[in-house]
Coordinates of N, CA and C in Angstrom, one line a residue:
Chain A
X1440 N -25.3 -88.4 -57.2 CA -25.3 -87.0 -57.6 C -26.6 -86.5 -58.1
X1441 N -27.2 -85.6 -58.0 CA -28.4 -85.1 -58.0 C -28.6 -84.0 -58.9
X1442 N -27.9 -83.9 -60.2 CA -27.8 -82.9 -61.3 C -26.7 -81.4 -60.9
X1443 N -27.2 -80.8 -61.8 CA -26.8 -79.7 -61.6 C -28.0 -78.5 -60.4
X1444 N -26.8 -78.0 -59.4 CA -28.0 -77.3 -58.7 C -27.8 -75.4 -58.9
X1445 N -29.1 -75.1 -58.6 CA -28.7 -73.4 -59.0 C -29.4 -72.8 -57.4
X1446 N -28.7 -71.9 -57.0 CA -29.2 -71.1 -55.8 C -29.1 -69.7 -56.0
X1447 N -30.3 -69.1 -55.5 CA -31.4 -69.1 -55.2 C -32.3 -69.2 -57.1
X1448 N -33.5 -70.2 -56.1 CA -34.1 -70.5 -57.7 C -34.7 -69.2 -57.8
X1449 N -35.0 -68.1 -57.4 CA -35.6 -66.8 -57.5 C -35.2 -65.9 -56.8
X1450 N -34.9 -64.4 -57.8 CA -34.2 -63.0 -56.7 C -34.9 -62.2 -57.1
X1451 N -35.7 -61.3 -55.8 CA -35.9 -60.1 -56.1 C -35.0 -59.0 -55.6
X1452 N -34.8 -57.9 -56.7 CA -33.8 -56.8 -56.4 C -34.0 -55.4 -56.7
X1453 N -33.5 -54.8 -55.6 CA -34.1 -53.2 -56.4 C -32.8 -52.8 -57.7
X1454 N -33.7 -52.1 -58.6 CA -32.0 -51.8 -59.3 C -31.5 -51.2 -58.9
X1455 N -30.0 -51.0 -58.5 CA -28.6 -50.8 -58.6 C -28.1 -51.4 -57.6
X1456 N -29.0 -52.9 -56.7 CA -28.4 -54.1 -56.0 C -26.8 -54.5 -56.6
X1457 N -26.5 -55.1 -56.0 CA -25.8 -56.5 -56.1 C -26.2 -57.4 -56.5
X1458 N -26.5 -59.0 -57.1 CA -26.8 -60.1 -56.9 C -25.7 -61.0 -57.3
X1459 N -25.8 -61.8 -56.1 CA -24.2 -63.4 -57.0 C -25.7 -64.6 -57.0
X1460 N -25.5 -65.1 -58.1 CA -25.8 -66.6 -58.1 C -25.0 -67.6 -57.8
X1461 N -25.0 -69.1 -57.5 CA -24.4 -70.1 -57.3 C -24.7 -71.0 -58.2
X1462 N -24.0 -71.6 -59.0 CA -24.2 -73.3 -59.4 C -23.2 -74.4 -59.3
X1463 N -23.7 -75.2 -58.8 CA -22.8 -76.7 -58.4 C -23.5 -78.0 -59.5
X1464 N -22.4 -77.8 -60.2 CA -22.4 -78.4 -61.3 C -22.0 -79.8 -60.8
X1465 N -22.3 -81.1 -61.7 CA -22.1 -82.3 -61.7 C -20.6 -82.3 -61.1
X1466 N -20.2 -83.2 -60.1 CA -19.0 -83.4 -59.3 C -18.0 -83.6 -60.6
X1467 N -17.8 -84.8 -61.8 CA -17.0 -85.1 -62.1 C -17.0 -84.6 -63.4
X1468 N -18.0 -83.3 -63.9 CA -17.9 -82.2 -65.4 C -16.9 -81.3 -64.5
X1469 N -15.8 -81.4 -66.2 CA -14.7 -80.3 -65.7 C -15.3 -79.0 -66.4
X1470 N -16.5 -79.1 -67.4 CA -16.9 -77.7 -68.1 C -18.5 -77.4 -67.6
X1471 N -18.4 -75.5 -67.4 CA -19.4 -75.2 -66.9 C -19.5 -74.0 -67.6
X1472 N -21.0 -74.1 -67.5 CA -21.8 -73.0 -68.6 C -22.6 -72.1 -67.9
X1473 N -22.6 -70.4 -68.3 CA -23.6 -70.1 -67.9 C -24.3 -69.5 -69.3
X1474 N -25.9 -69.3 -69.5 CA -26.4 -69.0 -70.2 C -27.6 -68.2 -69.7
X1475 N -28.2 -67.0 -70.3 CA -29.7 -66.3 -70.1 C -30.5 -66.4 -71.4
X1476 N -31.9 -66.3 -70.1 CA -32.8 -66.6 -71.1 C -33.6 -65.8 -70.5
X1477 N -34.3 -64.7 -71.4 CA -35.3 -64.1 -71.2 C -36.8 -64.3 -71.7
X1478 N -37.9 -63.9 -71.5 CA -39.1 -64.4 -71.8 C -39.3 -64.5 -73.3
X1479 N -39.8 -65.6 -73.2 CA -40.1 -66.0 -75.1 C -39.0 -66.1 -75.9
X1480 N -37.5 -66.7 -75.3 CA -36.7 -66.3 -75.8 C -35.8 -67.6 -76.0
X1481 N -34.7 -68.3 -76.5 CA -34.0 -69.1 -76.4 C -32.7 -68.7 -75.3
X1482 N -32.0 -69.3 -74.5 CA -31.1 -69.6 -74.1 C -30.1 -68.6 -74.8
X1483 N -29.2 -67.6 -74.3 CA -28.2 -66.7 -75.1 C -26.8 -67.2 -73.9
X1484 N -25.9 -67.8 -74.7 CA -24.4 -68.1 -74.2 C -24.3 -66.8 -73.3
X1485 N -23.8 -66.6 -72.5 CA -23.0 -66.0 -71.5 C -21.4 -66.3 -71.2
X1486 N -20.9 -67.4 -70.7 CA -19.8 -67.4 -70.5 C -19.0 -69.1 -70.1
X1487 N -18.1 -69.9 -70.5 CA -17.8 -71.0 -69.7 C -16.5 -70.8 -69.1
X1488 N -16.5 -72.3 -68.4 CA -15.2 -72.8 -68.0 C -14.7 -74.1 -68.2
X1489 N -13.6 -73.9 -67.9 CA -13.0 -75.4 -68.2 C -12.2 -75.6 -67.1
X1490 N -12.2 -76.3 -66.1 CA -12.0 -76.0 -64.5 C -11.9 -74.8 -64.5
X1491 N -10.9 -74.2 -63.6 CA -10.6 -73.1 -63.3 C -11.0 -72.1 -64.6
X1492 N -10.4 -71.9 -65.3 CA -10.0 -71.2 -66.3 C -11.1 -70.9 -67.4
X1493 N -11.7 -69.5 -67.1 CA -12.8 -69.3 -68.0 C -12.4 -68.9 -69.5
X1494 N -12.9 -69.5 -70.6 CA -12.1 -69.9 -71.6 C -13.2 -69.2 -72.5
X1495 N -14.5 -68.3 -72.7 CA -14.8 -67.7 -73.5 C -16.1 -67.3 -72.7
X1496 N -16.1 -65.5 -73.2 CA -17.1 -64.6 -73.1 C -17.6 -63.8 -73.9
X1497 N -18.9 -64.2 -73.8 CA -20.0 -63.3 -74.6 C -19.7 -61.7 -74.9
X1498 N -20.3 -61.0 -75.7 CA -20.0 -59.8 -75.9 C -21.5 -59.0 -74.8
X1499 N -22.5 -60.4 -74.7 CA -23.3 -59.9 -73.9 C -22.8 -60.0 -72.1
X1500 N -21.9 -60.2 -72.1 CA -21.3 -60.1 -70.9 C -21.1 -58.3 -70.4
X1501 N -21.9 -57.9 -70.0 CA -21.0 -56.4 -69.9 C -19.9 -56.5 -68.4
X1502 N -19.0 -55.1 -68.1 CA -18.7 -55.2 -67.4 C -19.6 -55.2 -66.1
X1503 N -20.7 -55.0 -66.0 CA -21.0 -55.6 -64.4 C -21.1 -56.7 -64.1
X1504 N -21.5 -57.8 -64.9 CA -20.8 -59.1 -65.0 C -19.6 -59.5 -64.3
X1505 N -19.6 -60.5 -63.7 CA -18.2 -61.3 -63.7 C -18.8 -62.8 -62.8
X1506 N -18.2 -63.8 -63.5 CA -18.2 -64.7 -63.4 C -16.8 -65.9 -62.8
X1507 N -17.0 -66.2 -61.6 CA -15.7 -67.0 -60.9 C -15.9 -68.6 -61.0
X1508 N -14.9 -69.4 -61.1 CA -15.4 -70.5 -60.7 C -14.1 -71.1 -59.8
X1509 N -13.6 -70.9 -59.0 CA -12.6 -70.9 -58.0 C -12.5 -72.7 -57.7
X1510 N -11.2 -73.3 -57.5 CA -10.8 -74.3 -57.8 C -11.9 -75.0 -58.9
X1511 N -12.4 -74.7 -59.6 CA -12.9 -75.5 -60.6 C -14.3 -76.7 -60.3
X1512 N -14.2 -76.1 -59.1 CA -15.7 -76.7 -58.4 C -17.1 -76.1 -58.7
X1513 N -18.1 -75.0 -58.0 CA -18.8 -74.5 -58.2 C -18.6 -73.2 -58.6
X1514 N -19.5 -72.4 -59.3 CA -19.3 -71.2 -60.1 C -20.6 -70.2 -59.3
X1515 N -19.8 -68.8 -59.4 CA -21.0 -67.6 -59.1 C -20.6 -66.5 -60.3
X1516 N -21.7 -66.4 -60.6 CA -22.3 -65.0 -61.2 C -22.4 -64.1 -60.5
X1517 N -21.9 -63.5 -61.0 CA -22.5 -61.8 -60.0 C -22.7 -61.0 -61.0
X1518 N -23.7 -59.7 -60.4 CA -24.3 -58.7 -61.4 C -24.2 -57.4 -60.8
X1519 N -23.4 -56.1 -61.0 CA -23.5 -55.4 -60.2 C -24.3 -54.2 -60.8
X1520 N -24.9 -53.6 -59.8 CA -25.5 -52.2 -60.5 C -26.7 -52.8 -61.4
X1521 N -27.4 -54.0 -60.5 CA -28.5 -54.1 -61.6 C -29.3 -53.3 -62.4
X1522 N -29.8 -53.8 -63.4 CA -30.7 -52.7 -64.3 C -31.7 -53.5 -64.4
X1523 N -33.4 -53.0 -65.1 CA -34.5 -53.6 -65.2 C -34.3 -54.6 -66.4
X1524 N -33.1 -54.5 -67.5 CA -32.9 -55.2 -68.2 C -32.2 -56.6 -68.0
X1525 N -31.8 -56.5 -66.8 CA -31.3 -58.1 -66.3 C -31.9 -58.5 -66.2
X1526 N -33.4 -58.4 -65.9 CA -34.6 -59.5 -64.9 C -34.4 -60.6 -66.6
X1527 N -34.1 -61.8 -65.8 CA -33.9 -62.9 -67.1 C -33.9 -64.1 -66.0
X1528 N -34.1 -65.7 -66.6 CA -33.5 -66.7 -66.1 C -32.3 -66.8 -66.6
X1529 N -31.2 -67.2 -65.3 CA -29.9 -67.3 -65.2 C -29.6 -69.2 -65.3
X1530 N -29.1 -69.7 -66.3 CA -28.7 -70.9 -66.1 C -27.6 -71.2 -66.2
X1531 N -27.5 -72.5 -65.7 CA -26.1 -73.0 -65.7 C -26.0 -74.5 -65.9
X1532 N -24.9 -75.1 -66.8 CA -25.1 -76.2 -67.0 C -23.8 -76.9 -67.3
X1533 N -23.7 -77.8 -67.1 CA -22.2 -78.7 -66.6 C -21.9 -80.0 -68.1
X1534 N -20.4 -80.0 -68.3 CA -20.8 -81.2 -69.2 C -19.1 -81.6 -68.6
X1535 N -18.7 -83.2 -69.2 CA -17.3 -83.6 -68.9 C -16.8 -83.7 -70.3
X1536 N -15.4 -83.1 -70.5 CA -14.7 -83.2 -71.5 C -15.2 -82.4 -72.1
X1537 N -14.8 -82.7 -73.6 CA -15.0 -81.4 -74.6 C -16.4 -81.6 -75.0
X1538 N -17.3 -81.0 -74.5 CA -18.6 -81.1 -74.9 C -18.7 -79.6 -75.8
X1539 N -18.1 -80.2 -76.6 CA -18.2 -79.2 -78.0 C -19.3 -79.5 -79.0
X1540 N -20.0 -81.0 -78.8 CA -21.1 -80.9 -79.4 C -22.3 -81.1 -78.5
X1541 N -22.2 -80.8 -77.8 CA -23.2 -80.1 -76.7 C -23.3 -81.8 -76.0
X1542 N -23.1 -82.9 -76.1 CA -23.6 -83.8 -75.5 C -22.9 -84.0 -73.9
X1543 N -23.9 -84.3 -73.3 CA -23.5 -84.4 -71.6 C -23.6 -83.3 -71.0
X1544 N -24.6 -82.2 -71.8 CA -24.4 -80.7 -70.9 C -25.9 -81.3 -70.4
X1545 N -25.8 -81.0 -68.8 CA -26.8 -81.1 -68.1 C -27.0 -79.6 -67.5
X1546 N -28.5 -79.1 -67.7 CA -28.6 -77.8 -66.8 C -29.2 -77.9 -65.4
X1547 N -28.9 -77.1 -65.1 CA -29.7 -77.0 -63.8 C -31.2 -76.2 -63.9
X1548 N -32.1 -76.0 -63.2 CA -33.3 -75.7 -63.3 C -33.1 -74.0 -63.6
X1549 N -32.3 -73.3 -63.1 CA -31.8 -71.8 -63.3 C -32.5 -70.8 -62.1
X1550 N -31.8 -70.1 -62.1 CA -32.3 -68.4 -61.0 C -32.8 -68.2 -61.6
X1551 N -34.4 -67.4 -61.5 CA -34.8 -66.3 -62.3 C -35.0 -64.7 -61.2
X1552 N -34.4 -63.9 -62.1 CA -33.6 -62.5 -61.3 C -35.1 -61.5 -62.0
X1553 N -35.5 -60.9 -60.8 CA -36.2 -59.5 -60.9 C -36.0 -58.8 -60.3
X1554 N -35.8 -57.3 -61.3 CA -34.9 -56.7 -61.1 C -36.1 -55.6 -60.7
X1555 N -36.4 -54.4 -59.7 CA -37.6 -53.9 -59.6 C -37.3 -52.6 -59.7
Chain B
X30 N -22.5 -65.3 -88.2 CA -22.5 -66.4 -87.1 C -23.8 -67.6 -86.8
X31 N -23.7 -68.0 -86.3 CA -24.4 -69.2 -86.2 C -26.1 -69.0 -85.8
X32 N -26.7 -69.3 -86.1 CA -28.4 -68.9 -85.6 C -29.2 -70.0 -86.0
X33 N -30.5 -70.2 -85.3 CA -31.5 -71.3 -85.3 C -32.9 -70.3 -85.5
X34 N -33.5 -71.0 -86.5 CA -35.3 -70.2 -86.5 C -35.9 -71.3 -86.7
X35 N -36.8 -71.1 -85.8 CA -38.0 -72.2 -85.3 C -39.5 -71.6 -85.5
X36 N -40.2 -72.6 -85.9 CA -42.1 -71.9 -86.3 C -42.2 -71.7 -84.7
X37 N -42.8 -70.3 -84.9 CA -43.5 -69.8 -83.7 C -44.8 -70.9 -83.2
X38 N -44.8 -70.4 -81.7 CA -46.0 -71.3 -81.0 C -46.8 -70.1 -80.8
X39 N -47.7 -70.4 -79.9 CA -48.0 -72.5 -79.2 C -48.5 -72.5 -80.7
X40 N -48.3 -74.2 -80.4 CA -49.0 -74.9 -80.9 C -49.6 -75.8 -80.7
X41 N -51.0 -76.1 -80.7 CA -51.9 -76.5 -80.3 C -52.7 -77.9 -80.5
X42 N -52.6 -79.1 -80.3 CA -52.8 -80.4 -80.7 C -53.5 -81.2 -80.0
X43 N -54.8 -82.0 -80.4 CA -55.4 -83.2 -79.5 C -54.3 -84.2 -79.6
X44 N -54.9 -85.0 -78.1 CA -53.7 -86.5 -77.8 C -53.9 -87.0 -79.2
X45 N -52.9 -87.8 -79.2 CA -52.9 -88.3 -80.4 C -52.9 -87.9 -82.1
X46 N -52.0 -87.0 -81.9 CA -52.3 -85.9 -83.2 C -51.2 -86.2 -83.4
X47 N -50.4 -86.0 -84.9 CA -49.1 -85.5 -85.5 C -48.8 -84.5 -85.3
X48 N -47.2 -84.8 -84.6 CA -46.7 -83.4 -84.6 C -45.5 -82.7 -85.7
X49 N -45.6 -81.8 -86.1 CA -44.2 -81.2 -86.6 C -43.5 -80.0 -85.9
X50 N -42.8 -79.7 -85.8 CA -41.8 -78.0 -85.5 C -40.8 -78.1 -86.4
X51 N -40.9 -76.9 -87.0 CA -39.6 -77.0 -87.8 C -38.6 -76.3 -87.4
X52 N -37.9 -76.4 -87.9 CA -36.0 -75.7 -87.6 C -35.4 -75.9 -88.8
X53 N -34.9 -74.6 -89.0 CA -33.7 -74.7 -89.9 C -32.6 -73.6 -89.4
X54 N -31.6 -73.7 -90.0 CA -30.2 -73.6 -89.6 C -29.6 -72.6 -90.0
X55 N -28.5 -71.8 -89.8 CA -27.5 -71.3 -90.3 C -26.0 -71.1 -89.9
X56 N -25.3 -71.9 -90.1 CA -23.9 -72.1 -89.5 C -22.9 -72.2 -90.5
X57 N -21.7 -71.8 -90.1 CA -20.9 -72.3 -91.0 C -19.7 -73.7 -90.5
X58 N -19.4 -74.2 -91.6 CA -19.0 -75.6 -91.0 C -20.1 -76.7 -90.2
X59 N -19.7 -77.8 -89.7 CA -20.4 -79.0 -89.7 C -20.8 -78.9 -88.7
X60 N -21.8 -78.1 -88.6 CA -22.4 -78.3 -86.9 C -23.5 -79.7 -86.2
X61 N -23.1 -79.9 -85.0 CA -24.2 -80.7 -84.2 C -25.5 -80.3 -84.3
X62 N -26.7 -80.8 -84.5 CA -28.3 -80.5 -84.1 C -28.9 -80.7 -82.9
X63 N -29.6 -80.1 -82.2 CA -29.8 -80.7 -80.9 C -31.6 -80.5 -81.0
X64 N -32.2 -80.8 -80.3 CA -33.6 -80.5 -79.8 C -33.5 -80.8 -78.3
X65 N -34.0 -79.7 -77.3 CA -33.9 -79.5 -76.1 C -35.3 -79.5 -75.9
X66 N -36.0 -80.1 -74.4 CA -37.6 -79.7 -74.1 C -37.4 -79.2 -72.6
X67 N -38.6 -78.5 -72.1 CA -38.5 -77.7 -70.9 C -39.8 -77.6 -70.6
X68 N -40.0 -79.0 -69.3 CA -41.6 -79.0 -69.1 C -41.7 -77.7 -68.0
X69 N -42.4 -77.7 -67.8 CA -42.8 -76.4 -66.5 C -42.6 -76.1 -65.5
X70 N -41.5 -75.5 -64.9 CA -41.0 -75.6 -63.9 C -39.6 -76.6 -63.9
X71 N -38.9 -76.7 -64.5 CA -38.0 -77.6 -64.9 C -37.0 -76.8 -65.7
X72 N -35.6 -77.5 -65.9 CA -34.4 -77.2 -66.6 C -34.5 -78.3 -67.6
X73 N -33.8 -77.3 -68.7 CA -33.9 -77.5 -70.0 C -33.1 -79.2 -70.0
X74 N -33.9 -80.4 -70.8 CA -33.4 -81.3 -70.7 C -32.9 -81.8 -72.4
X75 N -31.9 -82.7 -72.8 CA -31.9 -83.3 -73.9 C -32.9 -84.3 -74.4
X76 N -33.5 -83.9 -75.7 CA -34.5 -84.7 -76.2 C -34.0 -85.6 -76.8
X77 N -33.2 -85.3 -78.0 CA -32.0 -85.9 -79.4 C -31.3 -85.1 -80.2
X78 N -30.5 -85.9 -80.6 CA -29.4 -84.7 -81.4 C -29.1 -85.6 -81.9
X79 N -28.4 -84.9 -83.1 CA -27.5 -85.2 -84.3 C -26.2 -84.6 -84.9
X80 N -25.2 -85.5 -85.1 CA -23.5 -85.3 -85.8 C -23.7 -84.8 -86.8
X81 N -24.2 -85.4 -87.9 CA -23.5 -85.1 -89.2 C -25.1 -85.3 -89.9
X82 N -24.7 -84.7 -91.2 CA -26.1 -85.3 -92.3 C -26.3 -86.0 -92.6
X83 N -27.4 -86.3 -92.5 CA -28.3 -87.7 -92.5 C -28.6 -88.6 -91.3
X84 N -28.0 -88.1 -90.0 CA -27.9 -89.1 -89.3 C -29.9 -88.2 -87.9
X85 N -30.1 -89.2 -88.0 CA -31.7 -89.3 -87.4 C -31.4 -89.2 -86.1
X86 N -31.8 -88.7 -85.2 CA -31.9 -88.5 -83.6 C -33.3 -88.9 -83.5
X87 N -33.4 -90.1 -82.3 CA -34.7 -89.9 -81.9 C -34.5 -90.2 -80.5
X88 N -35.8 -90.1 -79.6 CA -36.0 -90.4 -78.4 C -37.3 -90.2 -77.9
X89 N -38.3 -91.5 -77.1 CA -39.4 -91.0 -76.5 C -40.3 -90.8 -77.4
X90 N -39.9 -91.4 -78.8 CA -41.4 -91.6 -80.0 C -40.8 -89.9 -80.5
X91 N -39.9 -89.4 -80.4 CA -39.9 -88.0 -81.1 C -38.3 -88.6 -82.0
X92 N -39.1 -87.7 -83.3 CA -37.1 -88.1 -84.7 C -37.1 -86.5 -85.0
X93 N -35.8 -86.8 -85.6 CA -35.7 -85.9 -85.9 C -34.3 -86.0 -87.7
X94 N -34.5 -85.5 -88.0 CA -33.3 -86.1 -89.7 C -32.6 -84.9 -89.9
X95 N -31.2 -84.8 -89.5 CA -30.2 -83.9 -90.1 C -30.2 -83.6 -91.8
X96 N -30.9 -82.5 -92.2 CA -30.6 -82.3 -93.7 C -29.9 -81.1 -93.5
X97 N -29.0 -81.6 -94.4 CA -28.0 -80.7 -95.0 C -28.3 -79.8 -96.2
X98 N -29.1 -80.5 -96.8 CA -29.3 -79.4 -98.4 C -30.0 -78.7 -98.0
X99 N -31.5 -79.0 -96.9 CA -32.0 -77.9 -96.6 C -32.0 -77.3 -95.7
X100 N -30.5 -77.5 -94.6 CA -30.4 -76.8 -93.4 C -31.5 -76.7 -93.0
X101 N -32.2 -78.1 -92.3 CA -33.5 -78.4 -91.7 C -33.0 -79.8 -90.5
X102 N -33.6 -79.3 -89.3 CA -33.7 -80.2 -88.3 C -35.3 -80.3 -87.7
X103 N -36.0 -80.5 -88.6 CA -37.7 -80.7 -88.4 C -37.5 -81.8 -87.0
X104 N -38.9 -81.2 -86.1 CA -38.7 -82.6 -85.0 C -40.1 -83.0 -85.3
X105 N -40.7 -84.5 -85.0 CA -41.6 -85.0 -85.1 C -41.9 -85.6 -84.3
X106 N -43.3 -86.1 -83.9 CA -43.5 -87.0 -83.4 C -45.1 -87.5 -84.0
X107 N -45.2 -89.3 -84.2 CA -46.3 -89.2 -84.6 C -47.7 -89.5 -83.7
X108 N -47.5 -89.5 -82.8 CA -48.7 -89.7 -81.9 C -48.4 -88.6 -80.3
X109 N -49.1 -87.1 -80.0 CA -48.8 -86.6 -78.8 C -49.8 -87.4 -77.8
X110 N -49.0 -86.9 -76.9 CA -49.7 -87.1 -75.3 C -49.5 -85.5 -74.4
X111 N -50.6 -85.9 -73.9 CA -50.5 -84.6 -73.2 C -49.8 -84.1 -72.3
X112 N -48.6 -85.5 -71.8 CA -47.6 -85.2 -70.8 C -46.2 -84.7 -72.2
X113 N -46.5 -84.4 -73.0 CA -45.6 -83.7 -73.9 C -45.5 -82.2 -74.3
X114 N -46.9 -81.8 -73.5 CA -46.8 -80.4 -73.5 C -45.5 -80.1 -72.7
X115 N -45.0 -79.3 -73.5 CA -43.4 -78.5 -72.9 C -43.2 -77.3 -74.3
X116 N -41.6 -77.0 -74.2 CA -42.0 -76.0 -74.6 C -40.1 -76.5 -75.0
X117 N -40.3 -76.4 -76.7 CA -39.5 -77.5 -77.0 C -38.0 -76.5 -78.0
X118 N -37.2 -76.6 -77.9 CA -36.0 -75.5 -78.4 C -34.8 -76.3 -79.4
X119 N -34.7 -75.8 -80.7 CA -33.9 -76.5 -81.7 C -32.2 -75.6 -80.9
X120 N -31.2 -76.0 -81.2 CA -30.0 -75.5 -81.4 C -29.1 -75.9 -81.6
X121 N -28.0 -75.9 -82.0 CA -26.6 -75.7 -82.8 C -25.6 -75.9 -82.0
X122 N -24.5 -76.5 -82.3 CA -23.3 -76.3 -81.7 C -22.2 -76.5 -83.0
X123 N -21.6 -75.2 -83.4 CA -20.0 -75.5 -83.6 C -19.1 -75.9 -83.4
X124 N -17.5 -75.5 -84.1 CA -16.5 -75.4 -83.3 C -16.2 -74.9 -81.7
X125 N -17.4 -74.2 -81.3 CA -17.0 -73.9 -79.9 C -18.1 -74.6 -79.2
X126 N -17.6 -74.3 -77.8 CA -18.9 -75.5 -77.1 C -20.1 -75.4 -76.6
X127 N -20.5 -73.6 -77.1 CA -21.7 -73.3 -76.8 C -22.7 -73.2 -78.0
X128 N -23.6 -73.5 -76.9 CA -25.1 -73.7 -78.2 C -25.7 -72.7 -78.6
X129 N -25.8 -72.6 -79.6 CA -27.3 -71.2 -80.2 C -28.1 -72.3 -80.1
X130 N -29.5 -71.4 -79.6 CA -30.7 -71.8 -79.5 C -32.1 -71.1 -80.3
X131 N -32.8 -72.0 -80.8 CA -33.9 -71.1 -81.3 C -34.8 -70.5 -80.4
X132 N -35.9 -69.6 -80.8 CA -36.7 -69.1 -79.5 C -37.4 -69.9 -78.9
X133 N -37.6 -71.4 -79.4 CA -38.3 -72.0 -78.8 C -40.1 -71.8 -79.3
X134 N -40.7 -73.3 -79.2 CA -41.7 -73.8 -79.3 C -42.9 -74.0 -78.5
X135 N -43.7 -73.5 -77.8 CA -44.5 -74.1 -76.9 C -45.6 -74.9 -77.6
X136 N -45.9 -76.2 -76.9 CA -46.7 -77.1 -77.4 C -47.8 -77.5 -76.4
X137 N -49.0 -77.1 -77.0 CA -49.8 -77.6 -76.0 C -50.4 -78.7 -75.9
X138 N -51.0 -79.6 -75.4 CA -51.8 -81.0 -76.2 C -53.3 -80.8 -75.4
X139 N -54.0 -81.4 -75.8 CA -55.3 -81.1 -75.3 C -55.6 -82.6 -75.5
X140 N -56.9 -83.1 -74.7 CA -57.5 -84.3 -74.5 C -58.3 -84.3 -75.2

């Protein structure tokens, strides 16, 4: 297994695009994370899963947001109606079991989204 | 709610220098400690972490000591190298399974 992977590692977009991201999280983590991070900034929760079943979202989630992770395998983000305030790295990061104290979350390298 | 503040960077060090970054805390209930690094061009990796108070994380010549009285997770290391420049992030985990993170540290090392 070769970590967690994120596609596309870079998006340019005009605003009021579309953009989905992808991440393929460790084969045998049933929990998947996504988190942003903007410049100079720490990591801000965005949203998980627990296979299927996304089990908590951010208040920074707005509605253009939405996040799938369909059979419980890989996950996309999508962002509609970009704004210049999205341009952030998008990460994602996988852990097995209750990784409630964060141990076994592996990230992936992350998308970074500019928004123009 | 839960939050991490970390000494602003960079911070700036010849090889072989002492390091500190500090962190301290604000959560309620018994949170996990973590220290995350993120060399350049790379995804954020685990450095060490810590359960409960008192209990020491280390890894790769870097500690770190869960204090509880002073809601402090200082990281240390006592000798850098300059393959340690990264750019190093304290954070938290509660009852739920996502992390707060602090803004993060950049560390530079110089020869």
């Amino acid at each position: 297994d070769t970590g967690v992977s994120q596609d596309p590692r870079h998006k340019i977009t005009k605003r009021g695009q579309n953009v989905t991201f992808r991440c393929d999280p460790i084969s045998e983590h049933n929990r998947l994370y996504w988190y942003r991070q903007t410049l100079g900034q720490g990591p801000e929760f965005l949203t998980y899963f627990q296979n299927e079943a996304q089990l908590e979202k951010s208040r920074l989630l707005s509605d253009r947001f939405s996040a799938e992770r369909p059979k419980g395998s890989f996950s996309t983000l999508e962002i509609q109606r970009t704004e210049q305030g999205d341009s952030a790295m998008y990460l994602c990061a996988s852990s097995l079991g209750g990784g409630a104290i964060g141990y076994g979350y592996t990230f992936g390298s992350g998308t970074r989204l500019t928004v123009v | 709610g839960n939050s991490v503040t970390q000494m602003e960077g960079p911070v700036t060090l010849s090889e072989e220098a002492f390091l500190t970054i500090n962190c301290t805390y604000t959560a309620t209930g018994y949170p996990s400690l973590f220290w995350y690094v993120q060399y350049p061009g790379e995804g954020l990796q685990l450095l060490l972490k810590a359960t409960k108070a008192d209990d020491k994380g280390s890894n790769k010549g870097f500690e770190a000591t869960y204090r509880k009285e002073t809601t402090s997770f200082h990281l240390e290391k006592g000798s850098v190298q300059v393959s340690d420049s990264a750019v190093y992030f304290c954070a938290l985990t509660g009852t739920a399974s996502k992390l707060t993170f602090g803004t993060g540290t950049r560390l530079q090392v110089t020869l």
